[in-house]
Short mmCIF file of C-alpha atoms (C1' of nucleotides) in Angstrom, two decimals:
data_model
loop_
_atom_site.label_atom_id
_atom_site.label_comp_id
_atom_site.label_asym_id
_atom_site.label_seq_id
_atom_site.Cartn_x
_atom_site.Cartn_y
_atom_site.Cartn_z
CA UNK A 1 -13.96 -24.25 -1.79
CA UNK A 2 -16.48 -24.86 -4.33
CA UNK A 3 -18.76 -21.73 -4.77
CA UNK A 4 -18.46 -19.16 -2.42
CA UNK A 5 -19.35 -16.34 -4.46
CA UNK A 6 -16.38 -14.66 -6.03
CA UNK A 7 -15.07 -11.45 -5.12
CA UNK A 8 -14.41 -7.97 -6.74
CA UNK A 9 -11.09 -8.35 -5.35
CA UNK A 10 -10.48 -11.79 -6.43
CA UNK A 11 -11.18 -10.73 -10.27
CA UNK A 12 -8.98 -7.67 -10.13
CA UNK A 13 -6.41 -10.01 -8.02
CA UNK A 14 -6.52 -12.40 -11.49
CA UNK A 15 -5.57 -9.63 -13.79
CA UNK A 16 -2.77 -9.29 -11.73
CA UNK A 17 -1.89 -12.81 -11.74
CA UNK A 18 -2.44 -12.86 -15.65
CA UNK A 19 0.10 -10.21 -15.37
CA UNK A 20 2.93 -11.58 -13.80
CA UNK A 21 2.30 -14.96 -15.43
CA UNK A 22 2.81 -13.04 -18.57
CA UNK A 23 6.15 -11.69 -17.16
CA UNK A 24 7.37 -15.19 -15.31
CA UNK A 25 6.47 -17.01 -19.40
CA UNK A 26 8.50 -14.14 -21.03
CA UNK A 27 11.25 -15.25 -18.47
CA UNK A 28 10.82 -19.19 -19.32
CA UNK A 29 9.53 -20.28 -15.73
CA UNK A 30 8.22 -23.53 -15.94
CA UNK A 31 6.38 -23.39 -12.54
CA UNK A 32 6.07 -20.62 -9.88
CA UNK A 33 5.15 -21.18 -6.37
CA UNK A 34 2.35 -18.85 -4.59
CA UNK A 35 4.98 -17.35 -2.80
CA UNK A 36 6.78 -16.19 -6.10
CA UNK A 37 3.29 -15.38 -7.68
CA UNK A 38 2.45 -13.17 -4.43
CA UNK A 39 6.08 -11.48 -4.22
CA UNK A 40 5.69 -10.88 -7.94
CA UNK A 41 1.85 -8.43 -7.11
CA UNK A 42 2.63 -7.91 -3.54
CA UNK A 43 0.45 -9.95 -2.07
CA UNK A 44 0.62 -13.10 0.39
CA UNK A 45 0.65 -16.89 -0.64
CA UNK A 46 -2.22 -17.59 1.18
CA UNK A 47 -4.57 -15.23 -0.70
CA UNK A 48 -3.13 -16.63 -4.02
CA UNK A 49 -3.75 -20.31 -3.11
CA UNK A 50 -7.17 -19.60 -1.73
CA UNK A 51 -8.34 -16.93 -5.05
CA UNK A 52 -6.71 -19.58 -7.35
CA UNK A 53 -8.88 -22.59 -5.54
CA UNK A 54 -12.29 -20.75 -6.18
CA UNK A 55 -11.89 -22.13 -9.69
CA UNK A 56 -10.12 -25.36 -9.16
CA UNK A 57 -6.80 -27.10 -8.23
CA UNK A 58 -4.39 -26.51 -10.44
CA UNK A 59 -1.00 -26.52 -8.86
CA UNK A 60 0.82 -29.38 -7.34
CA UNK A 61 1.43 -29.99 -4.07
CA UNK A 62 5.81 -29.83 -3.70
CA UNK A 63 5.86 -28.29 -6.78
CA UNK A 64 3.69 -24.99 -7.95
CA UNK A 65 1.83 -24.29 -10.27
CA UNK A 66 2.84 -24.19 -14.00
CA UNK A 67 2.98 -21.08 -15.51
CA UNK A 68 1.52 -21.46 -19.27
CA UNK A 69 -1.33 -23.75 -18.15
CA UNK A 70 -2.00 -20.84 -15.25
CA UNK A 71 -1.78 -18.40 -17.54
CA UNK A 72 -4.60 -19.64 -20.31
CA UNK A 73 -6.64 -21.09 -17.21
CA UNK A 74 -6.78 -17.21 -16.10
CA UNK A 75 -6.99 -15.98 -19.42
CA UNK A 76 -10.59 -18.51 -19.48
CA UNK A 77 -11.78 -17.35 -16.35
CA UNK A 78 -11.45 -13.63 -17.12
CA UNK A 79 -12.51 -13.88 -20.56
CA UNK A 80 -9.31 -12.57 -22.60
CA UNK A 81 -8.69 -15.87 -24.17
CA UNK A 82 -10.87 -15.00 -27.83
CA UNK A 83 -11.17 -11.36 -29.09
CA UNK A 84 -14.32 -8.86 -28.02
CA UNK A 85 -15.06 -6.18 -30.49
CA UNK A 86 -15.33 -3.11 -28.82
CA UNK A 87 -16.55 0.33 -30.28
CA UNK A 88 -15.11 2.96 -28.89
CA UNK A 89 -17.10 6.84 -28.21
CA UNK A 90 -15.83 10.27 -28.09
CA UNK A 91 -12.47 10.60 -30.38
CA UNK A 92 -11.20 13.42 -27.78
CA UNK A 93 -7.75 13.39 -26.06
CA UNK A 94 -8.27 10.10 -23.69
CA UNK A 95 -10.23 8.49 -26.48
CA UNK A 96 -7.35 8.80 -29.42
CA UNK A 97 -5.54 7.55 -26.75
CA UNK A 98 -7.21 4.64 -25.56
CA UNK A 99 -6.98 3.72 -29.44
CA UNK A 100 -3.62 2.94 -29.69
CA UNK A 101 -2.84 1.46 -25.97
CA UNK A 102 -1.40 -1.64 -27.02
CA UNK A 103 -2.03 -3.59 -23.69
CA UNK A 104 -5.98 -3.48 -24.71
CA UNK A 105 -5.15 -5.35 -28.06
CA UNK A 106 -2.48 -7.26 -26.66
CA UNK A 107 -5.68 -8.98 -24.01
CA UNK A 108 -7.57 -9.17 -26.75
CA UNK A 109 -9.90 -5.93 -27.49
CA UNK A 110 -10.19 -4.80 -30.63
CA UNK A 111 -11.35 -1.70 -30.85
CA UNK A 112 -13.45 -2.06 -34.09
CA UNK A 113 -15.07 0.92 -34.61
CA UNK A 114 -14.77 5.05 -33.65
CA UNK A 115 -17.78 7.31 -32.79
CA UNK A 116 -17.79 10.76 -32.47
CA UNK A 117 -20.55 13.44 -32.20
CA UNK A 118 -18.27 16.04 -33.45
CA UNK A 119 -18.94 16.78 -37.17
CA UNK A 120 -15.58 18.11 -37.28
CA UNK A 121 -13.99 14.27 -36.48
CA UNK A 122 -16.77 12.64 -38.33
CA UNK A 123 -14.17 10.83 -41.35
CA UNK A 124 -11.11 11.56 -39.52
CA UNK A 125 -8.99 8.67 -39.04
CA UNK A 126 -7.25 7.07 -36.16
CA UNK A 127 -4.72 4.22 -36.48
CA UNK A 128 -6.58 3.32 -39.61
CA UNK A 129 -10.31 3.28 -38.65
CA UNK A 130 -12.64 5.93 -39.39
CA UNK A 131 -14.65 7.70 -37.24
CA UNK A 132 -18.43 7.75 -37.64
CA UNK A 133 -21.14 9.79 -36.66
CA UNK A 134 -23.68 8.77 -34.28
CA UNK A 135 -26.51 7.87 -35.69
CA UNK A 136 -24.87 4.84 -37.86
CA UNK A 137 -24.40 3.45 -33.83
CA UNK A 138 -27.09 0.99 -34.29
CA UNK A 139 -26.67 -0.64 -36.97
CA UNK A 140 -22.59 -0.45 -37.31
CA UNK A 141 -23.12 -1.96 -33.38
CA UNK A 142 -25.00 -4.91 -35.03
CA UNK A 143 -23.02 -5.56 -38.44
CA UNK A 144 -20.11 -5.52 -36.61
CA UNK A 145 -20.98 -7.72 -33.68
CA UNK A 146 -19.57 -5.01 -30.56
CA UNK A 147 -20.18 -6.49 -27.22
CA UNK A 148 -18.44 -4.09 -25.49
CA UNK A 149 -18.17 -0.24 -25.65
CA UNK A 150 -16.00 1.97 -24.31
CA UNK A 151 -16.84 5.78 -23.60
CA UNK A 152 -14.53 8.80 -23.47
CA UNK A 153 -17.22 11.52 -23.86
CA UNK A 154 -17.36 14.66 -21.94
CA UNK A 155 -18.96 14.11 -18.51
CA UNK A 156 -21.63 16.83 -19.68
CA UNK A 157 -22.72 14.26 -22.30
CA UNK A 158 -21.86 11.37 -21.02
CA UNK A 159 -25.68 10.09 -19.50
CA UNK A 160 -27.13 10.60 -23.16
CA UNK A 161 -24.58 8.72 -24.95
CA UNK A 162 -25.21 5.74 -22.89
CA UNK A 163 -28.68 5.13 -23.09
CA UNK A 164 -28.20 5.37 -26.83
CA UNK A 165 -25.92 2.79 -26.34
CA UNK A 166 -27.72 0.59 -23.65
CA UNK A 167 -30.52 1.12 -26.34
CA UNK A 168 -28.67 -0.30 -29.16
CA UNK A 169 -28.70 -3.57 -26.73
CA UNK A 170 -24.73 -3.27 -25.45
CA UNK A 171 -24.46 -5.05 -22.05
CA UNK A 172 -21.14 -4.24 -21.06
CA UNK A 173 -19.79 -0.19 -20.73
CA UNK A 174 -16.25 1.05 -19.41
CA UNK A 175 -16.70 4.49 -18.47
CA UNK A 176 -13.77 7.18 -19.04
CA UNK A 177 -16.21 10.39 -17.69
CA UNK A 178 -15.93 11.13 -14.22
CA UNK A 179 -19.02 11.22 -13.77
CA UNK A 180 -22.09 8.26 -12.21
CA UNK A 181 -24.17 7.24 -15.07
CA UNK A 182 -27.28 5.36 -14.73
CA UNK A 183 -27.41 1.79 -16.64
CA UNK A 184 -30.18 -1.13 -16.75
CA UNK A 185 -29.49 -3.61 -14.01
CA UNK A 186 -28.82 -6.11 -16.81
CA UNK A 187 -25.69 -3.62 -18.32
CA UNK A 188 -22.38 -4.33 -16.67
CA UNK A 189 -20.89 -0.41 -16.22
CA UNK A 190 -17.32 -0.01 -14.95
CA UNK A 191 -16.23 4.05 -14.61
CA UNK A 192 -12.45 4.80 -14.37
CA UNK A 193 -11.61 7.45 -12.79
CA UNK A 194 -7.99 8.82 -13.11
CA UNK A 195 -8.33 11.74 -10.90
CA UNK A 196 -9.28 8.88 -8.18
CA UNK A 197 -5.65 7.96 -7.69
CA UNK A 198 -4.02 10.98 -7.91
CA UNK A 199 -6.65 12.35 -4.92
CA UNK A 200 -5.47 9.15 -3.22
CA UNK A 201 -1.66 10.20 -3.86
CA UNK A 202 -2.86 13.76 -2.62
CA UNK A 203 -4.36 12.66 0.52
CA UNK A 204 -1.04 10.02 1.36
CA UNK A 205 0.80 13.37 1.04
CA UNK A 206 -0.87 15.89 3.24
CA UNK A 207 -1.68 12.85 5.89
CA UNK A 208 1.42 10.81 5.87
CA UNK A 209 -0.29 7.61 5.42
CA UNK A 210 1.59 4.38 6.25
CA UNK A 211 3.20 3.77 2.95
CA UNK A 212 3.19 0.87 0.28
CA UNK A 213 0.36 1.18 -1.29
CA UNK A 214 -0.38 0.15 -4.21
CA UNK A 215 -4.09 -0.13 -5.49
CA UNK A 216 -6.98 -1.53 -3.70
CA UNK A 217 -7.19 -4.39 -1.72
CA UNK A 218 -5.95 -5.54 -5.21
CA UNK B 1 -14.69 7.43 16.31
CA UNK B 2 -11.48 8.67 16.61
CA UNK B 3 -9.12 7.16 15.49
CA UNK B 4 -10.09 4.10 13.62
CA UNK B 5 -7.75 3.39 10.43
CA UNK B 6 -9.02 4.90 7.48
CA UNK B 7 -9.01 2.45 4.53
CA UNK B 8 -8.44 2.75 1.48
CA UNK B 9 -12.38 2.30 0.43
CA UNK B 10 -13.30 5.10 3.13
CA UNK B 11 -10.68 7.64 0.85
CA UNK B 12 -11.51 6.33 -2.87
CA UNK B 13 -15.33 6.99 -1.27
CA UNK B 14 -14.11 10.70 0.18
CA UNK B 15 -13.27 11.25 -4.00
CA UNK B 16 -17.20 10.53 -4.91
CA UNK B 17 -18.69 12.72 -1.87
CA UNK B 18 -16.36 14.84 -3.35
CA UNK B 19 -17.80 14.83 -6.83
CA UNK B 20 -21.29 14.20 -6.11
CA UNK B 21 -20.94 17.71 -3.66
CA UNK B 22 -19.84 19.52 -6.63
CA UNK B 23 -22.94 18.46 -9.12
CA UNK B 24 -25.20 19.03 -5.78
CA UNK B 25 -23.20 22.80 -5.49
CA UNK B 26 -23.95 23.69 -9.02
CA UNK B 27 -27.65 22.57 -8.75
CA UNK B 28 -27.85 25.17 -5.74
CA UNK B 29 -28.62 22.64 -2.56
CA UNK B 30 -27.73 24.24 0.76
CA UNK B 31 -28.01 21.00 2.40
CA UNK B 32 -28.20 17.08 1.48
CA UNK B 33 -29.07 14.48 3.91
CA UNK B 34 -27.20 11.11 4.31
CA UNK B 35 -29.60 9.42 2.29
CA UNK B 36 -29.19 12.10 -0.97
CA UNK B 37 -25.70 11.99 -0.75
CA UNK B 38 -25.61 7.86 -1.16
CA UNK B 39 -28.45 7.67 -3.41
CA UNK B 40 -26.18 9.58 -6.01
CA UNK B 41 -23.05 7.44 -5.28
CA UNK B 42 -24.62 4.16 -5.27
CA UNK B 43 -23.68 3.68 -1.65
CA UNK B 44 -25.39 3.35 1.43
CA UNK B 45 -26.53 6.59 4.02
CA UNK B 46 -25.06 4.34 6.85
CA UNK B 47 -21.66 4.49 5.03
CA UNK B 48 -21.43 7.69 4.42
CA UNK B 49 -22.65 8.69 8.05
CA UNK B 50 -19.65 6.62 8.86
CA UNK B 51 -17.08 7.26 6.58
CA UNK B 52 -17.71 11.15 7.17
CA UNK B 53 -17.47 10.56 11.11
CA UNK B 54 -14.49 9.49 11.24
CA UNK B 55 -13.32 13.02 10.10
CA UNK B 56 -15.44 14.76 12.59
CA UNK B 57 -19.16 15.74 13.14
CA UNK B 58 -19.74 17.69 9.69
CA UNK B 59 -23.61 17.44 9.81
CA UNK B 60 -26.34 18.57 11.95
CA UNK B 61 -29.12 16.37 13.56
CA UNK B 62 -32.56 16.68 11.71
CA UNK B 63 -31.31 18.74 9.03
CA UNK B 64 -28.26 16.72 7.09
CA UNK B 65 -25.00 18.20 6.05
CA UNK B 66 -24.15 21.79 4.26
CA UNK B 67 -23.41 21.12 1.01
CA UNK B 68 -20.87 24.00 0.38
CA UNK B 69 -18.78 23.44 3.76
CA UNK B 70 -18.85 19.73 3.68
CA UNK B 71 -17.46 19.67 0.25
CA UNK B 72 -14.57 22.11 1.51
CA UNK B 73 -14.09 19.75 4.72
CA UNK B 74 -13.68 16.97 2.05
CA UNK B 75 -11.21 19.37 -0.23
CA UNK B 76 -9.13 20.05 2.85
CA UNK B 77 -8.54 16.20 4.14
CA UNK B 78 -8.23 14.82 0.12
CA UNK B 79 -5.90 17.86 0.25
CA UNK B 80 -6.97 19.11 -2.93
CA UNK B 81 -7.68 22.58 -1.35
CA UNK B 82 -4.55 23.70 -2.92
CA UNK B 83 -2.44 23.36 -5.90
CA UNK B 84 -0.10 20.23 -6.24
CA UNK B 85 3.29 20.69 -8.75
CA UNK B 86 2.70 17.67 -11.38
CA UNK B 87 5.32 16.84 -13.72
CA UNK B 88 4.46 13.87 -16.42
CA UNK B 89 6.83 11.93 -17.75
CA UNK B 90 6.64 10.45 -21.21
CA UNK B 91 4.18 12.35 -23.67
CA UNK B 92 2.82 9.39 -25.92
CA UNK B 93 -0.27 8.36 -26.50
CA UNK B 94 -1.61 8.26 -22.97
CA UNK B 95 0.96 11.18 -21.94
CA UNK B 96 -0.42 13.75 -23.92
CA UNK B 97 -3.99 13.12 -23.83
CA UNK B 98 -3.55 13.35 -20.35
CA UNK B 99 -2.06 17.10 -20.21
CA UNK B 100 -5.13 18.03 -21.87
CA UNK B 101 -7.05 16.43 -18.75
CA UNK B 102 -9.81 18.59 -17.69
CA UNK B 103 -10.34 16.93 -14.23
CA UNK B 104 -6.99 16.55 -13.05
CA UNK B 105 -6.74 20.92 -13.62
CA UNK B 106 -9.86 21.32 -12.07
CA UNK B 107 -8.72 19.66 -8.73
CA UNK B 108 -5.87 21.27 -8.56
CA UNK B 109 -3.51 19.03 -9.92
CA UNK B 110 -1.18 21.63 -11.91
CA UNK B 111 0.59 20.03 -14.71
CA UNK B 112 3.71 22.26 -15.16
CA UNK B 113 6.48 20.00 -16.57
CA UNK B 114 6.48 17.73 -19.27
CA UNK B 115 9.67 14.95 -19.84
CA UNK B 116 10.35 12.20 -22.84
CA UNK B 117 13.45 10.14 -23.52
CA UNK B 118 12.59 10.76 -27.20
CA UNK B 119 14.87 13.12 -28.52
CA UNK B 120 12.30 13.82 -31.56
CA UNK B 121 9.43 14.51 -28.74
CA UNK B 122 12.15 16.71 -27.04
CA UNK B 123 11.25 20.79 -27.44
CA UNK B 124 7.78 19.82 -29.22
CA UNK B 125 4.83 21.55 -26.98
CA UNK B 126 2.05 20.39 -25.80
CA UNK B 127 -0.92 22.76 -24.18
CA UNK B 128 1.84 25.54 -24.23
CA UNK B 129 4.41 23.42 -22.17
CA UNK B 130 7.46 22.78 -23.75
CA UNK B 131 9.10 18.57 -23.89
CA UNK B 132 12.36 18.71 -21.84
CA UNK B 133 14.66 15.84 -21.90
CA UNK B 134 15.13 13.34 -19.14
CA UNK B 135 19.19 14.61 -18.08
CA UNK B 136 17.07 17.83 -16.56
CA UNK B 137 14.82 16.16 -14.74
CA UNK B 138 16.90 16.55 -11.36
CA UNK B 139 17.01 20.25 -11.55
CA UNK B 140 14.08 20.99 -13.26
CA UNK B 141 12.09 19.33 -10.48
CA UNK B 142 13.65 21.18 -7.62
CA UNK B 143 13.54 24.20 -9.20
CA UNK B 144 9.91 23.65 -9.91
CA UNK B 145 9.12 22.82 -6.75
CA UNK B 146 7.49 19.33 -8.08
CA UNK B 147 5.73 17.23 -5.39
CA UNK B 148 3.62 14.57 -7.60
CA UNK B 149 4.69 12.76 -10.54
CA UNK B 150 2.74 10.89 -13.38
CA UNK B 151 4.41 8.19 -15.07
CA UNK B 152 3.10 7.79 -18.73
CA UNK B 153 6.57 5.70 -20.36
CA UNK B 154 5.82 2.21 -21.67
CA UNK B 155 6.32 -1.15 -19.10
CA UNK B 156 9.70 -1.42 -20.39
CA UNK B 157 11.77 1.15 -19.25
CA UNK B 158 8.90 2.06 -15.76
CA UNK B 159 11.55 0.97 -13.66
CA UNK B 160 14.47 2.90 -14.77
CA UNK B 161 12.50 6.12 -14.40
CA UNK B 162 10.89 5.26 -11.53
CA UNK B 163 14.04 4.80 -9.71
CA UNK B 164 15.21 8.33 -11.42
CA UNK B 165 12.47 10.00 -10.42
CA UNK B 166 12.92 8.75 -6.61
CA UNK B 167 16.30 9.34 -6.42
CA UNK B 168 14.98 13.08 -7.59
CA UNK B 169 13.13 12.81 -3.87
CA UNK B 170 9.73 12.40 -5.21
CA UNK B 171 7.45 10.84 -2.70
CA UNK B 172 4.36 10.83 -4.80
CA UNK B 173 4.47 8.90 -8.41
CA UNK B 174 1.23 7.99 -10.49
CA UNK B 175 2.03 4.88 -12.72
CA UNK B 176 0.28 4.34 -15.99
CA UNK B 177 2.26 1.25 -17.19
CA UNK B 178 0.62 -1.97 -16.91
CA UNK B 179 3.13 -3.25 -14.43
CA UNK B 180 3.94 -3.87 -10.89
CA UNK B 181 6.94 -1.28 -9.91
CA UNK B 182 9.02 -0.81 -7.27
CA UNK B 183 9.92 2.07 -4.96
CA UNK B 184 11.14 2.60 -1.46
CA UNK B 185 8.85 2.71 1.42
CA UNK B 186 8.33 5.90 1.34
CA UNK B 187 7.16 6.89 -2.01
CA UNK B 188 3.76 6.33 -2.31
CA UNK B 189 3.21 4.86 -5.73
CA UNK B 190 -0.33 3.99 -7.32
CA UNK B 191 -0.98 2.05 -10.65
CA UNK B 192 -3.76 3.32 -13.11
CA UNK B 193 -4.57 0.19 -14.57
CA UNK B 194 -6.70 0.40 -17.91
CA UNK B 195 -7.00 -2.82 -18.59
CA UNK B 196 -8.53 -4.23 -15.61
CA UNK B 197 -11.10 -2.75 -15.80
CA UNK B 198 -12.36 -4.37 -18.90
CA UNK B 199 -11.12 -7.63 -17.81
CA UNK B 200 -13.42 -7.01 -15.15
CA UNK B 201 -16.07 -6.38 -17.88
CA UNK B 202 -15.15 -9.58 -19.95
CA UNK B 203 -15.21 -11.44 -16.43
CA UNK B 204 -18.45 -10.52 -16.02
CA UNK B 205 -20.09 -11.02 -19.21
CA UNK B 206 -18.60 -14.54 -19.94
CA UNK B 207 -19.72 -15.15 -16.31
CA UNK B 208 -22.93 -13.40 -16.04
CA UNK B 209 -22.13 -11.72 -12.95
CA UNK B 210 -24.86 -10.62 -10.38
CA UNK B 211 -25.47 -7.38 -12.25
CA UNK B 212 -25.05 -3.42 -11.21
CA UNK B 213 -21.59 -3.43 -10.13
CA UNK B 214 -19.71 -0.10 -11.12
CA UNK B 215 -16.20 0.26 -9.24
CA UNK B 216 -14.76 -1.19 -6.46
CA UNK B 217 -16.62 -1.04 -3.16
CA UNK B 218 -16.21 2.34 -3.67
"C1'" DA C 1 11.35 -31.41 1.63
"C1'" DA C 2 8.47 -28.47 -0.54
"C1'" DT C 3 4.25 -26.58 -1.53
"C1'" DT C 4 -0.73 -26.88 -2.37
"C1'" DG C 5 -5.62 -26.71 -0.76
"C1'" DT C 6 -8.59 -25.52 2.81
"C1'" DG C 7 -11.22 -25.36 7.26
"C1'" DA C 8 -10.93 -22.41 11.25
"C1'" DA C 9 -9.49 -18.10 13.45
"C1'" DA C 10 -8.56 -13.37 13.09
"C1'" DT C 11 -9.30 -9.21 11.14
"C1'" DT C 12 -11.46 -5.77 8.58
"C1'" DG C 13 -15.41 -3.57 6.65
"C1'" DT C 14 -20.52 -2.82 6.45
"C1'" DT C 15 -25.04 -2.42 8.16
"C1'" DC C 16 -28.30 -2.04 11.93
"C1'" DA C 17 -30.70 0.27 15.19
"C1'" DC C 18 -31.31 3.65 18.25
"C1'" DA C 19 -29.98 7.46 21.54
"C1'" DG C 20 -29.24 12.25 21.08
"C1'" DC C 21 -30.02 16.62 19.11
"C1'" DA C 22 -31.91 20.43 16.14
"C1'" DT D 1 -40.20 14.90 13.58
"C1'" DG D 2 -36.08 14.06 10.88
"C1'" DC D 3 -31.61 12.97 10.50
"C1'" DT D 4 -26.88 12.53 12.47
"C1'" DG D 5 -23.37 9.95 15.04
"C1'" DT D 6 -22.01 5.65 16.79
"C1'" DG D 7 -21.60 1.28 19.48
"C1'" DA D 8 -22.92 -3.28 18.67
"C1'" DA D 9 -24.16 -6.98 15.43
"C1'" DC D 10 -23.18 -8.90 11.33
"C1'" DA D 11 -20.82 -10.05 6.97
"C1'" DA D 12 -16.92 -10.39 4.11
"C1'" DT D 13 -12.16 -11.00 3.50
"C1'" DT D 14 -7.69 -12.27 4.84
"C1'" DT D 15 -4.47 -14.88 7.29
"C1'" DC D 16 -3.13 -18.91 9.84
"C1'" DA D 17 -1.83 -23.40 10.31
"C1'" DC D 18 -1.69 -27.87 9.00
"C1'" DA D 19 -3.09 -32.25 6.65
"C1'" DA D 20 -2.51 -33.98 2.05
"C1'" DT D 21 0.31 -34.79 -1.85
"C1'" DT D 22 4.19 -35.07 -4.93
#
DNA sequence: AATTGTGAAATTGTTCACAGCA
DNA sequence: TGCTGTGAACAATTTCACAATT
């Protein structure tokens, strides 16, 4: 099962894995079987086995898989085993947020650095860092070695604000404005969009949908 | 066409015709061809030919679809061509940025209630809605007529009040905690999960990814 | 006996290509 | 002519089922 190219699905399946190996260590499982691993996401054993084998064999047949090794094996794949420094733009209400959301830290994401446009927040503080204006982006980008940024600006602003920051050389953008930017082909860009899921919730409602579900194909 | 299951991707895609229909409202098109309306959402004019078909014949031959009425056909089968009842539960960091949520207001999602176990949070207000405590929540939902709910309480005590806020009849529950909750089969539950996303980005940097990859299939 | 790893089959989702209509 | 609507072709993903392994 050697290279067949790997999925959208897969990855987001191996944060969920990461997830509940977190939970089955926390409980002191030594191994878990794909069938515990799927129960655990809701998903089947199968797809677990055959996402897991797209980067190698490492259960054992009888037995499962063990949990720590799985665990830092996942955490290598995705990525989240060392820390990124991430710079964070727009200090607004989903912005001072995202600050403090411990699961980002806890994977590994430091948010480094605050930008804000707003003279007004310009020296504020959040959780100890404090925001700067943006024309320090560039060079506080480079002395502090960001690889990843993360933007809660208004969706009004949003376009702008990025190719500053594709300019300043960042490769890899998570999106908070509901809104399609336009990024180099060589700048990874991920948008979340919150109102997504509660459209989804809206549509289950007035349709009736068959139920259990839980995010995508996920 | 009839009749086909809709999937998941066809609704999360119903959400961008959605949005792109609004910027192509405000910039005063009367129509948009198939083409346009895929250009702006990164997807294909096939798709959208054939995600909208499934909901009926919207456009017309030679000409493409109205703007205006198609994004009011869309409004209608989301079912965001009304106002939805929110209540949000726990007004932390994520909680209370997310009262102040433009988007979620604009589409109709009302946010009239807000709840915290935290008897310091309790009575504080936020946007001009005042904290109640969680022993209310039974009545305070009925009498509020509340059809949706958005969790915003930390992983550790999700399950609790999720199982409160079903035995309150709620079919509808938004989940912000990075974890995998349960709920009867007929709640409809989704999970917002922040940190995939930039797992997805660290995935892709450490693995140099095929670039230009912005949501799911979306 | 239990459970993985994986080709093959089944299913689901996407794109093609063109008939049909304005 | 231009563009929709859609069946048919194609591609991707998931599930099945079983040999291999402990």
């Amino acid at each position: 099962m050697r290279d067949r190219r790997i999925s959208e699905s897969t990855i987001h399946r191996l944060s969920h894995y990461y997830r509940a190996l977190t939970a089955l260590e926390r409980e002191h499982f030594d191994t878990v079987s794909s069938r515990e691993l799927a129960n655990r996401e809701e998903l089947t054993p199968a797809q677990v086995r055959k996402d897991l084998s797209f980067f190698g064999s490492f259960g054992t047949r009888g037995l499962g898989y063990p949990v720590k090794e799985l665990k830092e094996k996942i955490a290598r794949i995705l990525g989240i085993d060392r820390v990124w420094n991430v710079a964070l733009i727009g200090v607004g209400n989903i912005g001072s947020a995202l600050v403090s959301y411990k699961e980002f830290a806890r994977q590994g994401f430091n948010i480094k650095l605050l930008f804000d446009s707003d003279q007004r927040k310009i020296g504020s503080n959040h959780k100890g860092i404090t925001v700067l204006g943006m024309d320090d982006l560039e060079r506080q980008l480079n002395e502090n070695k960001i690889e990843l940024v993360i933007l809660a600006v208004p969706a009004s602003s949003a376009q702008v604000i990025v190719d500053h920051v594709v300019n300043c050389g960042i490769k890899a953008i998570l999106n908070f404005a509901p809104i399609k930017l336009a990024v180099p082909d060589d700048v990874f860009l991920r948008t979340e969009n919150m109102a997504m899921e509660l459209e989804y919730l809206s549509f289950s409602l007035v349709n009736n949908l068959p139920r259990r579900s839980d995010r995508k194909k996920t």
